[in-house]
């Protein structure tokens, strides 16, 4: 039985320039950093990214100049500051940005995952996002009325990314995934994708999954590839596995303040290391990973 | 006036801070048995205080998919695992913002922002230079959803002329836009109910649907308040004063809820 | 803190005649039999029932003559035969029946749970259900087109039952619920309800729920009442707790073949016993319950 | 003809039953790596057989929310917990029928029925008396959803004039209604692909989109087949014969998959 377990390099090679990639992180949690790094190393260009609440993975890709368009609900690095590369790109008109809300993204992915081409929502009405998008992105949303009640709605187009990427703590080699802690829009985002790629901290036997199948958030038959990379989300956190790395996030939050320092960061931490293991050595290796490792009781 | 002066003395004596007054005022906005969508920081501190005092059956939801958590460590943000601890449900946006907020069962939604204007509109998206150039910030996340859909919206911001302008630079989360009714705007939630700052509590219960003074915090003068507000504010006479935190509220805040003064600086 | 844990009699008293009740069973699994029995004892009338796939609970209520309308995707007692009381009522025109499909019910509840008044679906088109309902129930569904793609859809109205009832293996006194095994439409059906009532086999401390909050399918704050009744679904099964009782289901499948024998069944097993404990004695008591009790490994 | 006669002798010798031929023919309809929505009974037996032979990576979904189960006991129906055992995912309709079937990623859907007509329309809702009185049965459940949405629909029924009428008494699950294309009907799935009975395999790959003979089971005569079919059936010449189960397939069916002959009577 052919294995779905693949290297991140192999998986990223299969993604063409111009793809729409849905990313599964939230601010500084469960960002697919190992995936973002490899996309940068392979210089995949003119990407569209979609995400509920953007974090470091998205900021890295925009900061690396690979992104043409974002479809997002919001974004920040929590208390470590805003997503400055993305904000700079928005300020300068360097990217097309469809800005809506967390629930709008969840609804859009839900529609995509269910195979319905649109879904009504009550968010966004009377907002400036609506005002701007109605003219700028009539293929993304428009006003409409309920055919039964006549109530005003925004009709959101279902979002069906070319590739969805989700970072999870546990998966088996068929791609059955468990997620500990909150899941934000991951379930819908994953199943909305035409292709689905999973990055997992731990690769477990299927027998382990079969013990508690109600925990399976993403069923394996939908998954195309499983990338096994411990500490693959560093410096963002994976609940139950490790905490965010505050030291490195502070460093990043300094670097991304200017394009020059951001470029240097990319040289040092993305282009420099050959792979994620070398990156992990660069950011403190075993000793540091041990420091941020989760405690069993707390999960962080 | 005698009692206010006595209160001021007590406030000074116990070193009550503006944050403590804010957070207590916010706690008083939730009732027992209600469901609130909260963000990290002061709203969460306020809800924990409410739970430990008058609202033990208050349910707290975080948009990312957390219900009724009981954290023991202070979190740096909504994505910080510290905030997930001892929850009773971990789900996702579709549950919290969809099957609760959009379903219409969220009583109170707390939001913050870069700016809030006289109609209770909130901006979390961008600021503008004098020449109109836009500087993007975090955007909506769940803010627009909460503002559009919660039965009562409570906005928590620091007071200042630029934080409370006549009109927001970007309308991320609608209040009573141009003084129009929520129904007229096509929105379901009840709209802005309170704006709680470090100087005052504002409300919208008037025909023009504009912010008006509900109460001023002890120690603040009317002049200070007007000087720091970017829109005209009707001042009732006598000026109602925001209640100070009780001794028990203060004790809980200082000893149990935020002893490290992460949020209650 | 007032407790949500209530007796089934108290809960049923609070439900007015004419209510729309969404039931959470599927054929012969997790039927809220204790609830259905009490509704029959209290003779709640002119009910509307909705359900994805009907089973014994619904057949009992229709057989007792308390139901005016059903909104359903299908129904049977699996290999124990059809839902004969319901089929008889449909044959004789004794009830209004909105017949669609499993997914139509799931989508209708999903829309109801999300607070959207309609949702598009590709099922039902070109079927006789559609043909009949288009004229008979224009407030339940109608044809429509995607505003973006022009594709044909059925627009289903969101379903918001007055009361949703779900039978679960595990809940705490706040109503936080876990379900083992498949959940059919329970999550959407539960959250679509204006009121939500839970029947649980086991009542656990909240601390137990807090150990694995990702298992919580229904968060407690949505739940109005928790009815604690071991073997409350007998003779239907509760995965992880007990198997269906084949002997009693065979008996029922004989009895519901004629209205007369059905009435006798109701006399013997519903009106006769004062409560569910007396019913359980009547159907074999401790010895029988021990026979159908689930094995730890298999869950049945 | 010599080989058929030899096969018939072998069939008689090994006592191959019509059910075994049916289930093997059904197993041959799925390909490795595909996703199938299956019901209880013959479809599930067929998929397990396929998995153990040519399609080890076949994914099986049950509408109630079960993926890739490996039961060790025989179940009486879809709601029987025996069928849940050792699954890799337990979810619900919204996942299996929604995010898989409605999403368009289900390759094969198996359904049964009271009747299937020449256009592959299936009735699971009711029968009619001679005087038109309706007698209700189980209804659609997931049947309409599968028929409307799966890329290939395989109908499994026992052969008989009343089971295969010219037109169904009630159109629960659409095939090529009135010979119209699926696109024209507004449906997404590819429609009926095969009808597998205890006498033959029928297909729809012709311009009129009506059932035509794909293969006849060994031991059945053309006359028997036509006598038992309620609509005209074009018979190719020579008549293709349904392959018999291989020795290994028979062994698996009899010794491992359904040794108690629950479904393979």
Short mmCIF file of C-alpha atoms in Angstrom, two decimals, chain C residues 26-29 52-54 73-83 86-87 90-92 97 99-104 106-107 110 120-129 132 151-153 180-185 188 237-240 242-244 297-300, chain D residues 40-42 63-66 72-85 90-94 97-98 101-102 125-126 128 133-145 148-149 168-174 177 183-188 262-263 265:
data_model
loop_
_atom_site.label_atom_id
_atom_site.label_comp_id
_atom_site.label_asym_id
_atom_site.label_seq_id
_atom_site.Cartn_x
_atom_site.Cartn_y
_atom_site.Cartn_z
CA UNK C 26 -31.39 6.79 14.28
CA UNK C 27 -33.44 3.64 13.56
CA UNK C 28 -32.64 1.44 16.59
CA UNK C 29 -29.79 3.50 18.04
CA UNK C 52 -33.02 12.41 9.92
CA UNK C 53 -33.81 8.70 10.09
CA UNK C 54 -36.76 7.78 12.30
CA UNK C 73 -35.37 11.87 5.80
CA UNK C 74 -36.43 8.26 6.21
CA UNK C 75 -36.94 5.63 8.87
CA UNK C 76 -36.97 1.98 9.81
CA UNK C 77 -36.21 -0.43 12.62
CA UNK C 78 -33.33 -1.86 10.57
CA UNK C 79 -33.78 -5.60 10.13
CA UNK C 80 -36.64 -5.56 12.62
CA UNK C 81 -38.82 -4.07 9.93
CA UNK C 82 -40.36 -0.78 8.88
CA UNK C 83 -41.76 1.92 11.16
CA UNK C 86 -45.71 5.89 10.94
CA UNK C 87 -46.23 4.18 7.59
CA UNK C 90 -48.87 8.19 6.11
CA UNK C 91 -50.97 5.65 4.20
CA UNK C 92 -54.15 6.87 5.84
CA UNK C 97 -45.37 14.21 6.16
CA UNK C 99 -40.32 13.40 3.30
CA UNK C 100 -36.85 14.33 2.08
CA UNK C 101 -33.44 12.75 2.74
CA UNK C 102 -30.87 12.32 5.48
CA UNK C 103 -28.66 15.08 4.14
CA UNK C 104 -31.63 17.41 3.65
CA UNK C 106 -28.76 17.58 8.28
CA UNK C 107 -28.55 20.69 6.08
CA UNK C 110 -27.25 23.03 10.11
CA UNK C 120 -28.72 25.46 -0.81
CA UNK C 121 -28.52 21.72 -1.51
CA UNK C 122 -28.15 19.56 -4.63
CA UNK C 123 -30.16 16.62 -3.26
CA UNK C 124 -33.89 16.20 -4.03
CA UNK C 125 -33.77 17.78 -7.51
CA UNK C 126 -35.67 15.70 -10.08
CA UNK C 127 -37.15 13.49 -7.36
CA UNK C 128 -40.79 12.91 -6.51
CA UNK C 129 -40.17 14.30 -3.00
CA UNK C 132 -44.68 16.88 -4.08
CA UNK C 151 -26.29 26.49 -10.84
CA UNK C 152 -29.67 24.98 -9.91
CA UNK C 153 -30.18 24.29 -6.23
CA UNK C 180 -19.35 7.72 21.43
CA UNK C 181 -19.60 6.27 17.94
CA UNK C 182 -21.15 8.03 14.97
CA UNK C 183 -23.27 11.10 15.65
CA UNK C 184 -25.50 11.23 12.50
CA UNK C 185 -27.14 14.71 12.61
CA UNK C 188 -26.71 20.21 14.18
CA UNK C 237 -28.75 0.70 21.65
CA UNK C 238 -26.32 3.21 23.09
CA UNK C 239 -22.86 2.57 21.74
CA UNK C 240 -20.38 2.05 24.54
CA UNK C 242 -25.49 -1.39 25.77
CA UNK C 243 -26.68 -3.23 22.70
CA UNK C 244 -30.20 -3.09 21.25
CA UNK C 297 -13.56 -3.61 23.84
CA UNK C 298 -16.37 -3.69 21.34
CA UNK C 299 -18.69 -1.03 22.75
CA UNK C 300 -21.78 -3.16 22.08
CA UNK D 40 -25.29 -2.55 5.20
CA UNK D 41 -25.52 -6.00 3.63
CA UNK D 42 -24.33 -6.90 0.13
CA UNK D 63 -23.86 7.72 6.02
CA UNK D 64 -24.36 7.84 9.79
CA UNK D 65 -20.75 8.90 10.25
CA UNK D 66 -18.39 5.94 10.04
CA UNK D 72 -15.68 -8.53 13.40
CA UNK D 73 -19.36 -9.29 13.98
CA UNK D 74 -22.21 -9.15 11.49
CA UNK D 75 -24.60 -6.23 11.94
CA UNK D 76 -28.37 -6.26 11.52
CA UNK D 77 -28.45 -2.75 10.04
CA UNK D 78 -26.82 0.59 9.69
CA UNK D 79 -27.69 1.53 13.26
CA UNK D 80 -26.15 -1.64 14.67
CA UNK D 81 -23.04 -0.84 16.69
CA UNK D 82 -21.33 -3.97 15.30
CA UNK D 83 -20.70 -2.01 12.13
CA UNK D 84 -18.87 0.82 13.97
CA UNK D 85 -16.00 -1.36 15.14
CA UNK D 90 -16.72 8.59 13.65
CA UNK D 91 -18.50 11.72 12.52
CA UNK D 92 -22.00 12.36 11.15
CA UNK D 93 -24.13 13.01 8.08
CA UNK D 94 -22.57 16.42 7.63
CA UNK D 97 -22.97 12.89 3.08
CA UNK D 98 -22.03 16.59 3.21
CA UNK D 101 -20.68 13.09 -0.99
CA UNK D 102 -22.03 16.62 -1.59
CA UNK D 125 -40.60 5.17 -0.54
CA UNK D 126 -43.83 3.31 -1.28
CA UNK D 128 -49.10 1.21 -4.87
CA UNK D 133 -53.56 3.43 -2.74
CA UNK D 134 -50.09 4.10 -1.41
CA UNK D 135 -48.31 1.93 1.12
CA UNK D 136 -45.38 3.74 2.64
CA UNK D 137 -42.02 2.11 3.27
CA UNK D 138 -38.69 3.38 4.65
CA UNK D 139 -38.20 6.40 2.38
CA UNK D 140 -34.95 7.85 1.18
CA UNK D 141 -32.64 8.19 4.16
CA UNK D 142 -29.32 8.76 2.35
CA UNK D 143 -30.51 7.05 -0.85
CA UNK D 144 -31.60 10.19 -2.69
CA UNK D 145 -28.41 11.94 -1.62
CA UNK D 148 -28.04 12.56 -6.74
CA UNK D 149 -24.40 13.08 -5.91
CA UNK D 168 -41.05 3.26 -10.52
CA UNK D 169 -44.20 3.81 -8.48
CA UNK D 170 -42.44 6.67 -6.68
CA UNK D 171 -39.24 8.34 -7.76
CA UNK D 172 -37.19 8.55 -4.56
CA UNK D 173 -33.71 8.62 -6.12
CA UNK D 174 -33.25 9.95 -9.61
CA UNK D 177 -35.25 10.66 -15.40
CA UNK D 183 -26.79 18.07 -16.25
CA UNK D 184 -30.21 18.70 -17.70
CA UNK D 185 -31.78 17.35 -14.51
CA UNK D 186 -29.63 19.72 -12.46
CA UNK D 187 -27.85 16.83 -10.76
CA UNK D 188 -24.13 16.61 -10.14
CA UNK D 262 -25.99 -13.62 7.02
CA UNK D 263 -26.03 -11.88 3.65
CA UNK D 265 -27.77 -16.88 1.48
#
